[in-house]
Amino acid sequence: MTSSAPFGQSLADWLAWQESLHVNSIELGLERIAKVAARLQLVQPTFPVITVAGTNGKGSTVALLTAMLQAAGYQVGSYTSPHILRYNERISLNSLAVEDERLCQAFTAIELARGNISLTYFEFGTLAAMWIFTEAKVEVAVLEVGLGGRLDATNLWEAEVAIITSIGIDHVDWLGHNRELIGREKAGIARQAKPLVCGDPNPPLSISQVAQEKGAKLIQLGQDFTVEQLNIEQFSICLRSASLDTALTYVLPLPRLQGQVQLHNAACAVVALQLLAEQLPRIDLAALQQGLLKVSIAGRLQKLQNEPAVWIDVAHNPHAAENLANWIKNNPIEGKTFTIFSILADKDIAGVIRPLQDKVDEWHIFPLDSPRAASLSMLQSAFASANVNNFQVYPDIYHAWKTLSRQVASIDRVVIFGSFLVVSKALDGIF
């Protein structure tokens, strides 16, 4: 039996209550949220919506879109998940996290409207985002899919342009055990006669199949647009789409975000905005350039200090680990590379370790303080499965950092990565 809604109380009270309200922490489906959204008159927003799905790169692409839209002078609402330090990070207006009071107002409106309809924690947040965006009169909203796409709460709204960043193996219990099944779920955000931009260079066939079934206009990396790094400062995007009768070439500064994969994310964002040129005509080359140079997002190959260099990254599945491994390979240093690592129990832990096994000189591992965390014995078993034995174990991240910080040289590199909770602990308790 749940307690009554915490009207007039703090954001922390609201969030704790939401976590206890619904029998399942995750329950995919749009029927319940659609009914509440209709009662709140949120189903048909007055502003265009861009929806971003994908295994990795969603948050970065949302950040890129937001930065470029802001540079063009638009009022932008952005919705992402999960958060790193504060729940407020999930909902932002012009890149500023909303304040507690506005969130509590949104939750109050949702609670008064829902009646006896049960909502998950994520559904409350999604409705709150759209309620806040509507109240703030944003000119465009960018929504990051939480899980999958087809049945995710964000898919209630009709996207003027939908983006799929990449397809990897993750959340197999919900989305399927192979890329074809996962691609089909993520492509569920496509809409009839609307563009679906895909930035995966080797997409599963299911994406084009779903696009065809839905009558969406698939704009595929490698076919309709290409990306090429020109030098240490610039890259190009060539959009050549017969279906759109479009032929454009952009030469742009490299995005501020680190990693080669960010070129694909940036290209998806630029192409999506080009496809919205009629609705958002103020986006010009200067806005694209400014957005790429100013974009920032916490926890995506974010540098925290120099000498030794310390980086944090939320690589928590094999696909993201491969991107991290490529970045380490492409950015050699004079010294050694150390990692501080932990992850949740439901991930392919050995699959995350393997791409990095010949890139890391020494691993420092610890168990997270979470019911979903991989135990120390589970982590050790995964390292054994990956045939990696150059690791040390600690009770928590603080002991790991305390020990490692005493032995690293100024020419070395430390990469703190894994679950979002690892990055959160690093930012909140170490740096």
PDB file of N, CA and C in Angstrom, residues 22 30 133 136 183 206 216 224 226 301 317 324 333 346:
ATOM      1  N   HIS A  22       4.499   2.311  -8.362  1.00  0.00           N
ATOM      2  CA  HIS A  22       4.171   1.318  -9.388  1.00  0.00           C
ATOM      3  C   HIS A  22       4.815  -0.018  -9.049  1.00  0.00           C
ATOM      4  N   LEU A  30       2.376   2.344 -23.842  1.00  0.00           N
ATOM      5  CA  LEU A  30       1.969   3.739 -23.953  1.00  0.00           C
ATOM      6  C   LEU A  30       0.540   4.007 -23.490  1.00  0.00           C
ATOM      7  N   PHE A 133       7.847  21.892 -20.506  1.00  0.00           N
ATOM      8  CA  PHE A 133       8.126  22.483 -21.813  1.00  0.00           C
ATOM      9  C   PHE A 133       6.926  23.288 -22.315  1.00  0.00           C
ATOM     10  N   ALA A 136       6.604  26.479 -20.257  1.00  0.00           N
ATOM     11  CA  ALA A 136       7.689  27.413 -20.568  1.00  0.00           C
ATOM     12  C   ALA A 136       7.625  27.942 -21.995  1.00  0.00           C
ATOM     13  N   GLY A 183      17.160  -3.414 -33.075  1.00  0.00           N
ATOM     14  CA  GLY A 183      16.920  -2.397 -34.100  1.00  0.00           C
ATOM     15  C   GLY A 183      15.448  -2.196 -34.370  1.00  0.00           C
ATOM     16  N   SER A 206      16.509  -4.609 -39.864  1.00  0.00           N
ATOM     17  CA  SER A 206      15.204  -4.325 -39.276  1.00  0.00           C
ATOM     18  C   SER A 206      14.878  -2.838 -39.272  1.00  0.00           C
ATOM     19  N   ALA A 216       8.099   5.777 -43.239  1.00  0.00           N
ATOM     20  CA  ALA A 216       9.039   6.838 -42.846  1.00  0.00           C
ATOM     21  C   ALA A 216      10.123   6.996 -43.905  1.00  0.00           C
ATOM     22  N   ASP A 224      22.831   7.961 -47.495  1.00  0.00           N
ATOM     23  CA  ASP A 224      22.264   9.296 -47.752  1.00  0.00           C
ATOM     24  C   ASP A 224      23.149  10.415 -47.239  1.00  0.00           C
ATOM     25  N   THR A 226      27.353  11.133 -45.513  1.00  0.00           N
ATOM     26  CA  THR A 226      28.661  10.596 -45.137  1.00  0.00           C
ATOM     27  C   THR A 226      29.371  11.601 -44.225  1.00  0.00           C
ATOM     28  N   LEU A 301      33.482  10.862 -21.876  1.00  0.00           N
ATOM     29  CA  LEU A 301      34.894  11.179 -22.061  1.00  0.00           C
ATOM     30  C   LEU A 301      35.180  12.609 -21.601  1.00  0.00           C
ATOM     31  N   ASN A 317      28.405  -0.878 -21.765  1.00  0.00           N
ATOM     32  CA  ASN A 317      28.050  -2.033 -22.581  1.00  0.00           C
ATOM     33  C   ASN A 317      29.173  -2.271 -23.584  1.00  0.00           C
ATOM     34  N   LEU A 324      35.374   3.385 -26.404  1.00  0.00           N
ATOM     35  CA  LEU A 324      36.376   3.843 -25.439  1.00  0.00           C
ATOM     36  C   LEU A 324      37.754   3.278 -25.785  1.00  0.00           C
ATOM     37  N   ILE A 333      49.662   7.847 -25.023  1.00  0.00           N
ATOM     38  CA  ILE A 333      50.376   8.687 -24.058  1.00  0.00           C
ATOM     39  C   ILE A 333      51.740   8.076 -23.770  1.00  0.00           C
ATOM     40  N   ASP A 346      23.353  -6.612 -14.397  1.00  0.00           N
ATOM     41  CA  ASP A 346      22.621  -7.086 -15.578  1.00  0.00           C
ATOM     42  C   ASP A 346      23.341  -6.787 -16.888  1.00  0.00           C
TER      43      ASP A 346
END
